[in-house]
Coordinates of C-alpha atoms in Angstrom, one line a residue:
M229 CA 42.2 3.9 6.4
A230 CA 42.2 2.2 3.0
S231 CA 41.2 -1.1 4.5
Q232 CA 38.4 0.5 6.5
D233 CA 37.0 2.1 3.2
L234 CA 37.1 -1.3 1.6
V235 CA 35.0 -2.7 4.5
E236 CA 32.5 0.2 4.2
S237 CA 31.9 -0.5 0.5
D238 CA 32.0 -4.3 0.5
P239 CA 28.5 -5.6 0.0
F240 CA 29.5 -8.9 1.6
V241 CA 30.1 -7.2 4.9
D242 CA 27.3 -7.1 7.5
P243 CA 26.7 -3.4 8.1
S244 CA 26.2 -4.0 11.8
L245 CA 29.8 -5.2 11.9
R246 CA 31.4 -2.4 10.0
G247 CA 34.3 -1.0 11.9
S248 CA 34.5 -4.1 14.0
T249 CA 38.0 -5.8 13.9
D250 CA 39.9 -8.3 16.0
Q251 CA 43.2 -7.7 17.6
Q252 CA 45.0 -8.7 14.3
G253 CA 42.9 -6.1 12.4
S254 CA 40.9 -8.5 10.3
T255 CA 37.1 -8.0 10.0
S256 CA 34.7 -10.2 11.9
D257 CA 33.2 -13.1 9.9
E258 CA 30.0 -13.5 12.0
S259 CA 28.0 -12.6 8.9
T260 CA 29.2 -15.6 6.9
L261 CA 28.0 -19.2 7.5
V262 CA 30.0 -22.0 5.8
V263 CA 27.6 -24.7 4.6
G264 CA 28.9 -27.9 3.1
R265 CA 32.3 -28.2 1.5
N266 CA 32.0 -25.6 -1.3
A267 CA 29.3 -23.2 -0.2
S268 CA 28.8 -20.2 2.1
L269 CA 25.9 -17.9 3.0
T270 CA 26.8 -14.2 3.8
L271 CA 24.6 -11.4 5.2
G272 CA 25.5 -8.6 2.8
T273 CA 24.4 -5.0 2.9
D274 CA 21.1 -5.4 1.1
A275 CA 20.9 -9.1 0.2
L276 CA 21.8 -12.6 1.2
I277 CA 24.8 -13.7 -0.8
V278 CA 25.0 -17.3 -1.7
L279 CA 28.4 -18.6 -2.8
D280 CA 28.2 -22.1 -4.2
E281 CA 30.8 -23.7 -6.4
G282 CA 28.1 -26.2 -7.4
F283 CA 26.3 -23.4 -9.4
S284 CA 29.0 -23.6 -12.0
Q285 CA 28.2 -27.3 -12.8
D286 CA 24.8 -26.2 -14.1
Q287 CA 26.2 -23.8 -16.5
S288 CA 28.0 -24.3 -19.8
S289 CA 31.7 -23.6 -19.6
R290 CA 31.9 -22.5 -23.2
C291 CA 30.0 -20.1 -25.4
C292 CA 29.0 -21.6 -28.8
G293 CA 31.6 -24.3 -28.0
L294 CA 34.5 -22.0 -28.8
I295 CA 35.1 -19.2 -26.2
P296 CA 35.5 -20.1 -22.5
S297 CA 33.1 -18.3 -20.2
R298 CA 33.5 -17.7 -16.5
P299 CA 30.9 -19.7 -14.6
K300 CA 28.8 -17.8 -12.1
T301 CA 29.2 -19.1 -8.5
T302 CA 27.2 -16.5 -6.6
K303 CA 23.5 -15.6 -6.2
A304 CA 22.1 -12.5 -4.4
I305 CA 18.7 -12.8 -2.7
P306 CA 17.4 -9.4 -1.6
F307 CA 16.4 -9.4 2.1
F308 CA 13.0 -8.1 1.1
N309 CA 12.5 -11.4 -0.8
V310 CA 13.6 -13.7 2.0
L311 CA 10.4 -15.3 3.4
W312 CA 11.6 -17.6 6.1
A313 CA 14.7 -19.6 7.3
E314 CA 15.0 -22.5 9.6
L315 CA 17.1 -25.4 10.7
S316 CA 16.0 -29.0 10.3
D317 CA 17.9 -32.0 11.9
Y318 CA 20.7 -31.8 9.4
D319 CA 20.1 -28.8 7.1
I320 CA 19.5 -25.1 6.9
I321 CA 16.5 -24.2 4.6
I322 CA 15.9 -20.7 3.4
H323 CA 12.6 -19.8 1.6
Y324 CA 12.4 -16.8 -0.7
A325 CA 10.3 -15.2 -3.4
R326 CA 12.0 -15.9 -6.7
P327 CA 11.1 -13.5 -9.6
T328 CA 9.9 -15.4 -12.7
S329 CA 9.1 -12.2 -14.6
N330 CA 8.9 -8.5 -14.0
N331 CA 5.6 -8.8 -12.1
I332 CA 5.5 -12.4 -10.8
V333 CA 7.3 -14.1 -7.9
R334 CA 7.1 -17.7 -6.9
P335 CA 8.3 -19.3 -3.6
A336 CA 11.6 -21.2 -3.9
H337 CA 14.2 -22.4 -1.4
I338 CA 17.8 -23.3 -1.0
Q339 CA 19.0 -26.0 1.3
Y340 CA 22.4 -26.9 2.7
P341 CA 23.8 -29.3 5.2
I342 CA 24.9 -28.1 8.6
E343 CA 27.5 -29.9 10.7
K344 CA 26.3 -30.8 14.2
S345 CA 29.2 -28.9 15.8
G346 CA 28.0 -25.8 14.0
R347 CA 24.3 -25.8 14.9
S348 CA 24.6 -23.2 17.7
R349 CA 26.4 -20.7 15.3
A350 CA 23.8 -21.5 12.6
T351 CA 21.0 -20.8 14.9
N352 CA 22.3 -17.4 15.7
W353 CA 23.0 -16.7 12.0
V354 CA 19.4 -17.7 11.1
S355 CA 18.1 -15.3 13.7
R356 CA 20.2 -12.5 12.3
L357 CA 19.0 -13.3 8.8
L358 CA 15.3 -13.1 9.9
D359 CA 16.0 -9.8 11.7
R360 CA 17.5 -8.4 8.5
A361 CA 14.7 -9.8 6.3
Y362 CA 11.8 -8.5 8.5
R363 CA 13.2 -5.5 10.4
T364 CA 10.2 -4.2 12.3
S365 CA 7.6 -5.9 10.2
Q366 CA 5.5 -8.5 12.0
R367 CA 6.6 -12.1 11.4
N368 CA 4.2 -15.0 11.1
K369 CA 1.3 -12.7 10.5
K370 CA -2.1 -14.1 11.4
I371 CA -4.2 -13.2 8.3
K372 CA -8.0 -13.4 7.8
V373 CA -8.4 -13.7 4.0
L374 CA -11.6 -12.8 2.4
V375 CA -12.1 -14.0 -1.2
N376 CA -14.7 -12.4 -3.4
P377 CA -15.5 -15.3 -5.8
Y378 CA -16.8 -12.8 -8.3
G379 CA -13.8 -10.6 -8.2
G380 CA -11.5 -10.3 -11.2
N381 CA -14.2 -11.6 -13.6
G382 CA -14.6 -14.7 -11.4
G383 CA -10.9 -15.5 -11.1
A384 CA -10.1 -14.3 -7.6
Q385 CA -10.2 -17.8 -6.0
K386 CA -7.8 -19.2 -8.6
A387 CA -5.5 -16.2 -8.3
F388 CA -5.4 -16.7 -4.5
D389 CA -4.6 -20.4 -4.8
R390 CA -1.9 -19.9 -7.5
D391 CA -0.3 -16.6 -6.6
V392 CA -0.9 -15.7 -2.9
Q393 CA -1.4 -18.8 -0.7
P394 CA 2.1 -20.3 -1.6
I395 CA 3.8 -17.0 -0.7
F396 CA 2.0 -16.8 2.7
A397 CA 2.7 -20.4 3.4
A398 CA 6.4 -20.1 2.7
A399 CA 6.5 -17.1 5.0
R400 CA 4.8 -19.2 7.8
C401 CA 1.8 -16.9 8.0
E402 CA -1.3 -18.3 9.7
L403 CA -4.4 -18.1 7.5
S404 CA -8.1 -18.3 7.9
V405 CA -9.8 -18.1 4.5
E406 CA -13.4 -17.3 3.9
R407 CA -15.4 -16.7 0.7
T408 CA -17.9 -13.8 0.7
K409 CA -21.3 -14.9 -0.4
F410 CA -23.2 -11.6 -1.0
Q411 CA -22.7 -7.8 -1.1
G412 CA -22.1 -6.6 2.4
H413 CA -21.0 -10.0 3.7
A414 CA -17.5 -8.6 4.5
V415 CA -19.1 -6.0 6.7
E416 CA -20.7 -8.7 8.8
I417 CA -17.5 -10.7 8.9
A418 CA -15.4 -7.8 10.0
E419 CA -18.0 -6.7 12.6
K420 CA -18.0 -10.1 14.2
L421 CA -14.2 -10.7 13.9
D422 CA -12.2 -11.5 17.0
I423 CA -9.6 -8.8 16.6
D424 CA -7.2 -10.4 19.1
A425 CA -7.0 -13.5 16.9
F426 CA -5.6 -11.7 13.8
H427 CA -3.1 -9.1 12.7
V428 CA -4.4 -8.5 9.2
I429 CA -7.6 -8.7 7.1
A430 CA -6.6 -9.3 3.4
S431 CA -9.3 -8.8 0.8
C432 CA -8.7 -10.9 -2.4
S433 CA -10.9 -8.5 -4.5
G434 CA -11.2 -5.0 -5.9
D435 CA -11.6 -2.0 -3.8
G436 CA -15.1 -2.9 -2.7
L437 CA -14.2 -5.5 -0.1
P438 CA -11.7 -3.3 1.8
H439 CA -14.4 -0.6 1.9
E440 CA -16.7 -3.2 3.5
V441 CA -14.1 -4.3 6.0
F442 CA -13.3 -0.8 7.2
N443 CA -17.1 -0.3 7.8
G444 CA -17.5 -3.6 9.5
L445 CA -14.7 -2.8 11.9
G446 CA -16.2 0.6 12.4
K447 CA -19.4 -1.0 13.6
K448 CA -17.7 -2.7 16.5
P449 CA -18.3 -1.3 20.1
D450 CA -14.5 -0.8 20.3
A451 CA -14.2 0.5 16.7
R452 CA -11.2 2.7 17.4
R453 CA -9.2 -0.2 18.8
A454 CA -10.3 -2.5 16.0
L455 CA -9.4 0.0 13.2
S456 CA -6.0 0.5 14.8
K457 CA -5.1 -3.1 15.6
I458 CA -6.3 -4.8 12.4
A459 CA -4.3 -3.8 9.2
V460 CA -6.7 -3.8 6.2
V461 CA -4.9 -4.7 3.0
Q462 CA -5.8 -5.7 -0.6
L463 CA -4.8 -8.6 -2.8
P464 CA -5.5 -7.0 -6.2
C465 CA -8.0 -9.5 -7.7
G466 CA -10.6 -7.0 -9.0
T467 CA -11.0 -4.6 -11.8
G468 CA -10.3 -1.6 -9.5
N469 CA -7.2 -2.2 -7.4
A470 CA -6.3 1.3 -6.2
M471 CA -5.5 0.4 -2.7
S472 CA -2.7 -2.0 -3.8
W473 CA -1.3 0.5 -6.3
N474 CA -1.0 3.0 -3.5
T475 CA 0.4 0.8 -0.7
N476 CA 2.3 -1.8 -2.7
G477 CA 2.9 -0.1 -6.1
T478 CA 1.6 -3.1 -8.0
D479 CA -1.5 -5.0 -9.1
S480 CA 0.4 -8.3 -9.2
N481 CA -1.1 -10.7 -6.7
S482 CA 2.1 -12.5 -6.0
L483 CA 4.1 -9.2 -5.5
A484 CA 1.3 -7.8 -3.4
A485 CA 1.4 -11.0 -1.2
L486 CA 5.2 -10.4 -0.7
C487 CA 4.5 -6.8 0.2
I488 CA 2.0 -7.8 2.8
V489 CA 4.4 -10.4 4.3
K490 CA 7.0 -7.6 4.6
G491 CA 4.6 -4.6 5.1
I492 CA 5.0 -2.1 7.8
R493 CA 2.0 -0.9 9.8
T494 CA 0.9 2.4 8.4
P495 CA -1.8 4.6 9.9
I496 CA -4.2 6.0 7.3
D497 CA -6.8 8.7 7.4
L498 CA -10.4 7.7 7.1
V499 CA -13.4 9.9 6.2
S500 CA -16.8 9.8 7.8
V501 CA -19.6 10.4 5.2
T502 CA -23.0 11.1 6.5
Q503 CA -26.1 10.8 4.2
G504 CA -29.6 10.7 5.7
D505 CA -29.3 8.6 8.8
T506 CA -26.3 6.7 7.5
R507 CA -22.6 7.1 8.5
T508 CA -20.1 5.4 6.2
L509 CA -16.3 5.2 6.4
S510 CA -14.4 6.0 3.2
F511 CA -10.7 5.0 2.7
L512 CA -10.2 5.9 -1.0
S513 CA -12.4 8.7 -2.5
Q514 CA -15.7 10.4 -2.9
S515 CA -16.9 11.8 -6.2
V516 CA -19.7 13.7 -7.9
G517 CA -19.8 14.7 -11.5
I518 CA -17.8 13.4 -14.5
V519 CA -15.6 11.0 -12.5
A520 CA -18.5 9.4 -10.7
E521 CA -20.4 8.9 -13.9
S522 CA -17.3 7.7 -15.8
D523 CA -16.9 5.0 -13.1
L524 CA -20.4 4.0 -12.0
G525 CA -22.0 4.7 -15.4
T526 CA -19.8 2.2 -17.2
E527 CA -20.4 -0.9 -15.0
H528 CA -21.7 -2.7 -18.1
L529 CA -18.2 -2.2 -19.7
R530 CA -16.2 -3.9 -16.9
F531 CA -14.7 -6.2 -19.5
L532 CA -12.7 -3.2 -20.7
G533 CA -10.9 -3.1 -17.4
S534 CA -9.5 0.3 -16.4
A535 CA -10.1 1.5 -20.0
R536 CA -13.8 1.8 -19.3
F537 CA -13.2 4.9 -17.2
T538 CA -11.3 6.6 -20.0
Y539 CA -14.2 5.7 -22.4
G540 CA -16.8 7.1 -20.0
F541 CA -14.8 10.2 -19.4
L542 CA -14.4 11.0 -23.1
V543 CA -18.1 10.4 -23.8
R544 CA -19.2 12.9 -21.1
L545 CA -16.4 15.3 -22.0
L546 CA -17.8 15.8 -25.5
G547 CA -21.1 16.8 -24.0
K548 CA -19.5 19.4 -21.6
T549 CA -21.8 18.1 -18.9
V550 CA -22.3 20.2 -15.7
Y551 CA -23.6 19.1 -12.3
P552 CA -25.1 22.0 -10.4
C553 CA -24.8 21.9 -6.6
D554 CA -24.4 23.9 -3.4
L555 CA -21.0 23.4 -1.8
A556 CA -19.4 24.2 1.5
V557 CA -15.8 23.3 2.2
H558 CA -13.6 23.7 5.3
V559 CA -10.3 24.5 3.6
E560 CA -7.0 24.1 5.5
M561 CA -4.6 24.7 2.6
G562 CA -5.8 26.4 -0.6
N563 CA -2.5 27.6 -2.1
K564 CA -0.8 25.1 -4.4
A565 CA 2.7 26.2 -3.4
D566 CA 1.9 25.6 0.3
I567 CA 0.5 22.1 -0.6
K568 CA 3.7 21.3 -2.6
E569 CA 5.8 22.4 0.4
H570 CA 3.7 20.3 2.7
H571 CA 4.3 17.2 0.6
R572 CA 8.0 18.0 0.1
K573 CA 8.5 18.0 3.9
H574 CA 7.1 14.5 4.1
R575 CA 9.4 13.4 1.3
K576 CA 12.3 15.1 3.1
T577 CA 11.5 13.0 6.2
I578 CA 12.0 9.9 4.1
K579 CA 15.1 11.3 2.5
K580 CA 16.8 11.6 5.9
M581 CA 16.4 7.9 6.3
D582 CA 18.9 5.2 5.1
K583 CA 17.2 3.7 2.1
S584 CA 18.4 0.3 1.4
K585 CA 18.2 -1.3 -2.1
D586 CA 15.6 -3.9 -0.9
G587 CA 13.0 -1.1 -0.6
R588 CA 12.9 -0.8 3.2
Y589 CA 13.7 2.4 5.1
R590 CA 15.8 2.6 8.3
D591 CA 16.1 5.7 10.4
G592 CA 19.7 7.0 10.2
D593 CA 20.0 7.3 14.0
D594 CA 19.0 3.7 14.9
D595 CA 17.9 0.4 13.5
S596 CA 14.2 1.0 13.6
T597 CA 12.1 1.3 10.5
H598 CA 10.1 4.5 10.2
S599 CA 6.7 3.0 11.2
A600 CA 4.4 2.3 14.0
N601 CA 5.4 -0.7 16.1
D602 CA 3.7 -3.8 14.7
S603 CA 2.3 -4.9 18.0
T604 CA 1.1 -1.5 19.3
P605 CA -2.2 0.0 18.2
N606 CA -2.5 3.7 17.4
T607 CA -5.0 4.3 20.2
S608 CA -4.5 5.3 23.8
E609 CA -5.9 3.3 26.6
E610 CA -8.5 6.0 27.2
D611 CA -10.2 5.6 23.8
S612 CA -9.3 2.0 22.9
S613 CA -12.7 0.7 24.1
Q614 CA -14.7 3.4 22.4
G615 CA -16.7 3.4 19.1
L616 CA -16.0 5.8 16.2
P617 CA -14.8 9.3 16.9
S618 CA -17.5 12.0 17.4
L619 CA -18.2 14.2 14.4
R620 CA -16.7 17.7 15.0
F621 CA -18.7 19.2 12.1
G622 CA -21.9 17.2 12.8
T623 CA -23.9 15.3 10.2
I624 CA -25.7 16.3 6.9
K625 CA -28.9 16.7 9.0
D626 CA -27.3 19.2 11.4
P627 CA -27.2 22.9 10.8
L628 CA -24.2 24.1 8.8
P629 CA -21.1 24.7 11.0
D630 CA -20.8 28.5 11.8
S631 CA -17.4 28.7 10.0
W632 CA -18.8 27.2 6.8
S633 CA -20.6 28.9 3.9
L634 CA -22.8 27.0 1.5
N635 CA -22.2 28.5 -1.9
P636 CA -23.9 27.8 -5.3
Y637 CA -21.7 26.0 -7.8
D638 CA -23.8 26.1 -11.0
K639 CA -21.1 24.8 -13.4
L640 CA -19.5 22.0 -11.5
G641 CA -17.9 19.5 -13.9
N642 CA -16.0 17.4 -11.4
F643 CA -16.0 17.1 -7.6
Y644 CA -13.4 14.6 -6.5
A645 CA -12.1 14.1 -3.0
G646 CA -9.3 11.6 -2.3
N647 CA -7.6 9.9 0.7
M648 CA -5.1 8.2 -1.6
A649 CA -3.0 9.4 -4.5
L650 CA -3.7 6.9 -7.3
M651 CA -7.3 6.1 -8.3
A652 CA -6.1 3.7 -11.0
P653 CA -2.8 2.5 -12.6
A654 CA -0.7 5.6 -13.5
L655 CA -3.6 7.9 -12.6
P656 CA -2.5 10.0 -9.6
F657 CA -5.4 12.4 -9.4
F658 CA -4.2 13.4 -5.9
P659 CA -0.4 13.5 -6.1
A660 CA -0.2 15.5 -2.9
A661 CA -2.2 13.0 -0.9
L662 CA -0.5 11.4 2.1
P663 CA -1.5 8.4 4.2
S664 CA -2.1 10.2 7.5
D665 CA -1.6 14.0 7.3
G666 CA -5.1 14.6 8.6
Y667 CA -6.3 16.2 5.3
L668 CA -8.5 15.2 2.5
D669 CA -7.4 16.3 -1.0
L670 CA -10.1 17.9 -3.0
V671 CA -10.2 18.6 -6.8
T672 CA -12.9 20.7 -8.4
I673 CA -13.1 21.6 -12.1
D674 CA -15.7 23.6 -14.0
G675 CA -17.7 21.7 -16.5
D676 CA -17.7 24.4 -19.1
I677 CA -14.0 24.6 -19.8
P678 CA -12.9 24.0 -23.4
R679 CA -13.0 20.4 -24.5
L680 CA -9.3 20.5 -25.4
A681 CA -8.4 21.7 -21.9
A682 CA -10.5 18.9 -20.4
L683 CA -8.9 16.3 -22.6
Q684 CA -5.4 17.7 -21.7
S685 CA -6.4 17.4 -18.1
L686 CA -6.9 13.6 -18.4
L687 CA -3.6 13.2 -20.2
A688 CA -1.9 15.4 -17.6
V689 CA -2.8 13.1 -14.8
E690 CA -0.6 10.3 -16.0
K691 CA 2.3 12.7 -16.7
G692 CA 2.1 14.2 -13.2
T693 CA 1.3 17.8 -14.5
F694 CA -2.4 17.7 -13.6
F695 CA -1.9 19.5 -10.3
D696 CA -0.3 22.6 -11.9
M697 CA -3.0 23.2 -14.5
P698 CA -4.6 26.6 -14.0
H699 CA -8.2 25.3 -14.2
V700 CA -7.6 22.6 -11.6
N701 CA -8.7 23.8 -8.2
Y702 CA -6.7 21.7 -5.7
R703 CA -7.2 22.1 -1.9
K704 CA -6.4 20.3 1.3
I705 CA -9.5 20.2 3.5
T706 CA -10.9 18.6 6.6
G707 CA -14.6 18.6 5.8
Y708 CA -17.3 19.5 3.2
R709 CA -21.0 19.4 2.5
I710 CA -22.3 19.0 -1.0
V711 CA -26.0 19.3 -2.1
P712 CA -26.8 18.3 -5.7
R713 CA -29.5 20.2 -7.4
G714 CA -31.2 20.4 -10.8
Q715 CA -31.1 16.6 -11.2
K716 CA -33.5 14.0 -10.1
T717 CA -31.0 11.2 -10.5
G718 CA -27.3 10.9 -10.9
Y719 CA -24.2 9.2 -9.6
I720 CA -22.3 9.6 -6.3
S721 CA -19.4 7.3 -5.6
I722 CA -17.9 6.5 -2.3
D723 CA -14.8 4.3 -2.7
G724 CA -16.2 3.3 -6.1
E725 CA -19.5 2.2 -4.6
R726 CA -22.7 3.9 -5.6
V727 CA -24.7 5.6 -2.9
P728 CA -28.1 7.4 -3.2
F729 CA -28.1 10.7 -5.2
A730 CA -28.7 12.9 -2.2
P731 CA -26.9 15.6 -0.1
F732 CA -24.0 14.3 2.0
Q733 CA -21.3 15.6 4.3
A734 CA -17.8 14.4 5.1
E735 CA -15.0 14.9 7.5
V736 CA -11.5 13.5 8.1
H737 CA -10.3 11.4 11.0
S738 CA -6.5 11.5 11.2
G739 CA -4.8 8.1 11.3
L740 CA -8.0 6.3 12.3
G741 CA -7.4 3.3 10.1
T742 CA -4.4 1.0 9.6
T743 CA -2.9 -0.8 6.6
L744 CA 0.4 -2.3 5.6
S745 CA 2.7 -0.6 3.1
R746 CA 6.2 -0.6 1.8
R747 CA 7.2 2.9 2.8
G748 CA 4.7 4.2 5.3
P749 CA 4.9 8.0 5.1
I750 CA 4.3 8.3 1.3
Y751 CA 2.3 6.5 -1.4
E752 CA 3.9 4.4 -4.2
G753 CA 3.9 5.2 -7.9
L754 CA 4.0 9.0 -7.8
P755 CA 5.3 10.7 -10.9
G756 CA 8.0 13.4 -11.3
E757 CA 8.7 15.6 -8.3
W758 CA 6.0 14.0 -6.2
G759 CA 7.9 10.7 -6.1
E760 CA 11.3 12.2 -5.6
E761 CA 13.2 11.3 -2.4

């Protein structure tokens, strides 16, 4: 029993071989590949373990020339960082993402000779390494890359060439790169895209390009199939990178590229917004009031980065600005305790999985990751050739649904509806938001609350205590209609993009879109209890 416990706790032992012994009682060595005279490669629990006596030759054998030190002969490469592995005529070559700082990785490789007699075994070992490195994630992704040359203050192309393209190349992804030439160009590109030629559309930009891509796919005759088959992702090259923060937990281009290489297909809710005769898809948020003005009203301060939002918020806060409107909401959950329990159940689903240290999740009952199959769209054969889903609540031009009531809201300070949790780094305005629970999270706050309470609200968002503040009205909804009044002009934001200041209506489509993420059922970067597993 003692030897069995050792096997279970030994990180050098392949988990799939635990409990496997030969007739003499020794553990199988199928996880270890001997390379050269003084090196070996082992499939450990969470990482590839490289044992190489040659490492010690690159290290000083003494400290300050006085005290002998023990040379390090091993290196651990997390499976999540392994990009590719292959055999050449005489060698095994393993490409991986090597951290050069806390938020930058660069492609690197190790290379060792393989004896001709051992090629068959090495081939099988490489196959097992790639299985462990990718699990259910699609290998050799075919990616349509859209680069906004104006993104990131004009640095998007340089960021792609330096940080992203080398990672994709090392992972043997197939790329088709195109620069957008004007606002709305990504809509045209996505609408005309051959969806059978790609797995992913990656926007090297802020949040504006993913918004255009979703809407371009939504214009296709087979929109449902397109939105299900093509994963829309962001390479965070803009001033607003909320999508990457939610799905990848970073605004680092190189780390986001690694996350896309290893990302698992994740259905996400999309929202149809109707205004006049226009129907727009939203993946991130819709806002009226102080948040919309703090974002769109500070475009001239983009050089401040995310700080411009805080500046705009404080300026309007001092004026105790209100935004009168008429509002109808289809509420599904209005009790904060119920909302917390709903989110806790989703976290509990993840907690039941085996969480490995490389950041991937495996169901405890089998070897499959908790995600949709990478090659299978979320649609049935019946609706795969159809356009966008019909609107169950109608459009802004239709009569109000019978179950809705349009009520005056004279002192609205903030109307903020979100599909994702974080709207900016460390700003989880919607901590209870989930990728595909079929709900939209809505926050409304009166505009005449004391200035101190409003200021405390902004500070509470980062701390993760915003949700529990008594003046924060937080609901999970499936649709709403908002009619601004008392203002001739103002700001309405859909995914950070300005739309006409006019009435609009919205409703949720559960799991209509697709992205790639690290964890699937829950967003990244959530504070306190919201991020607990």
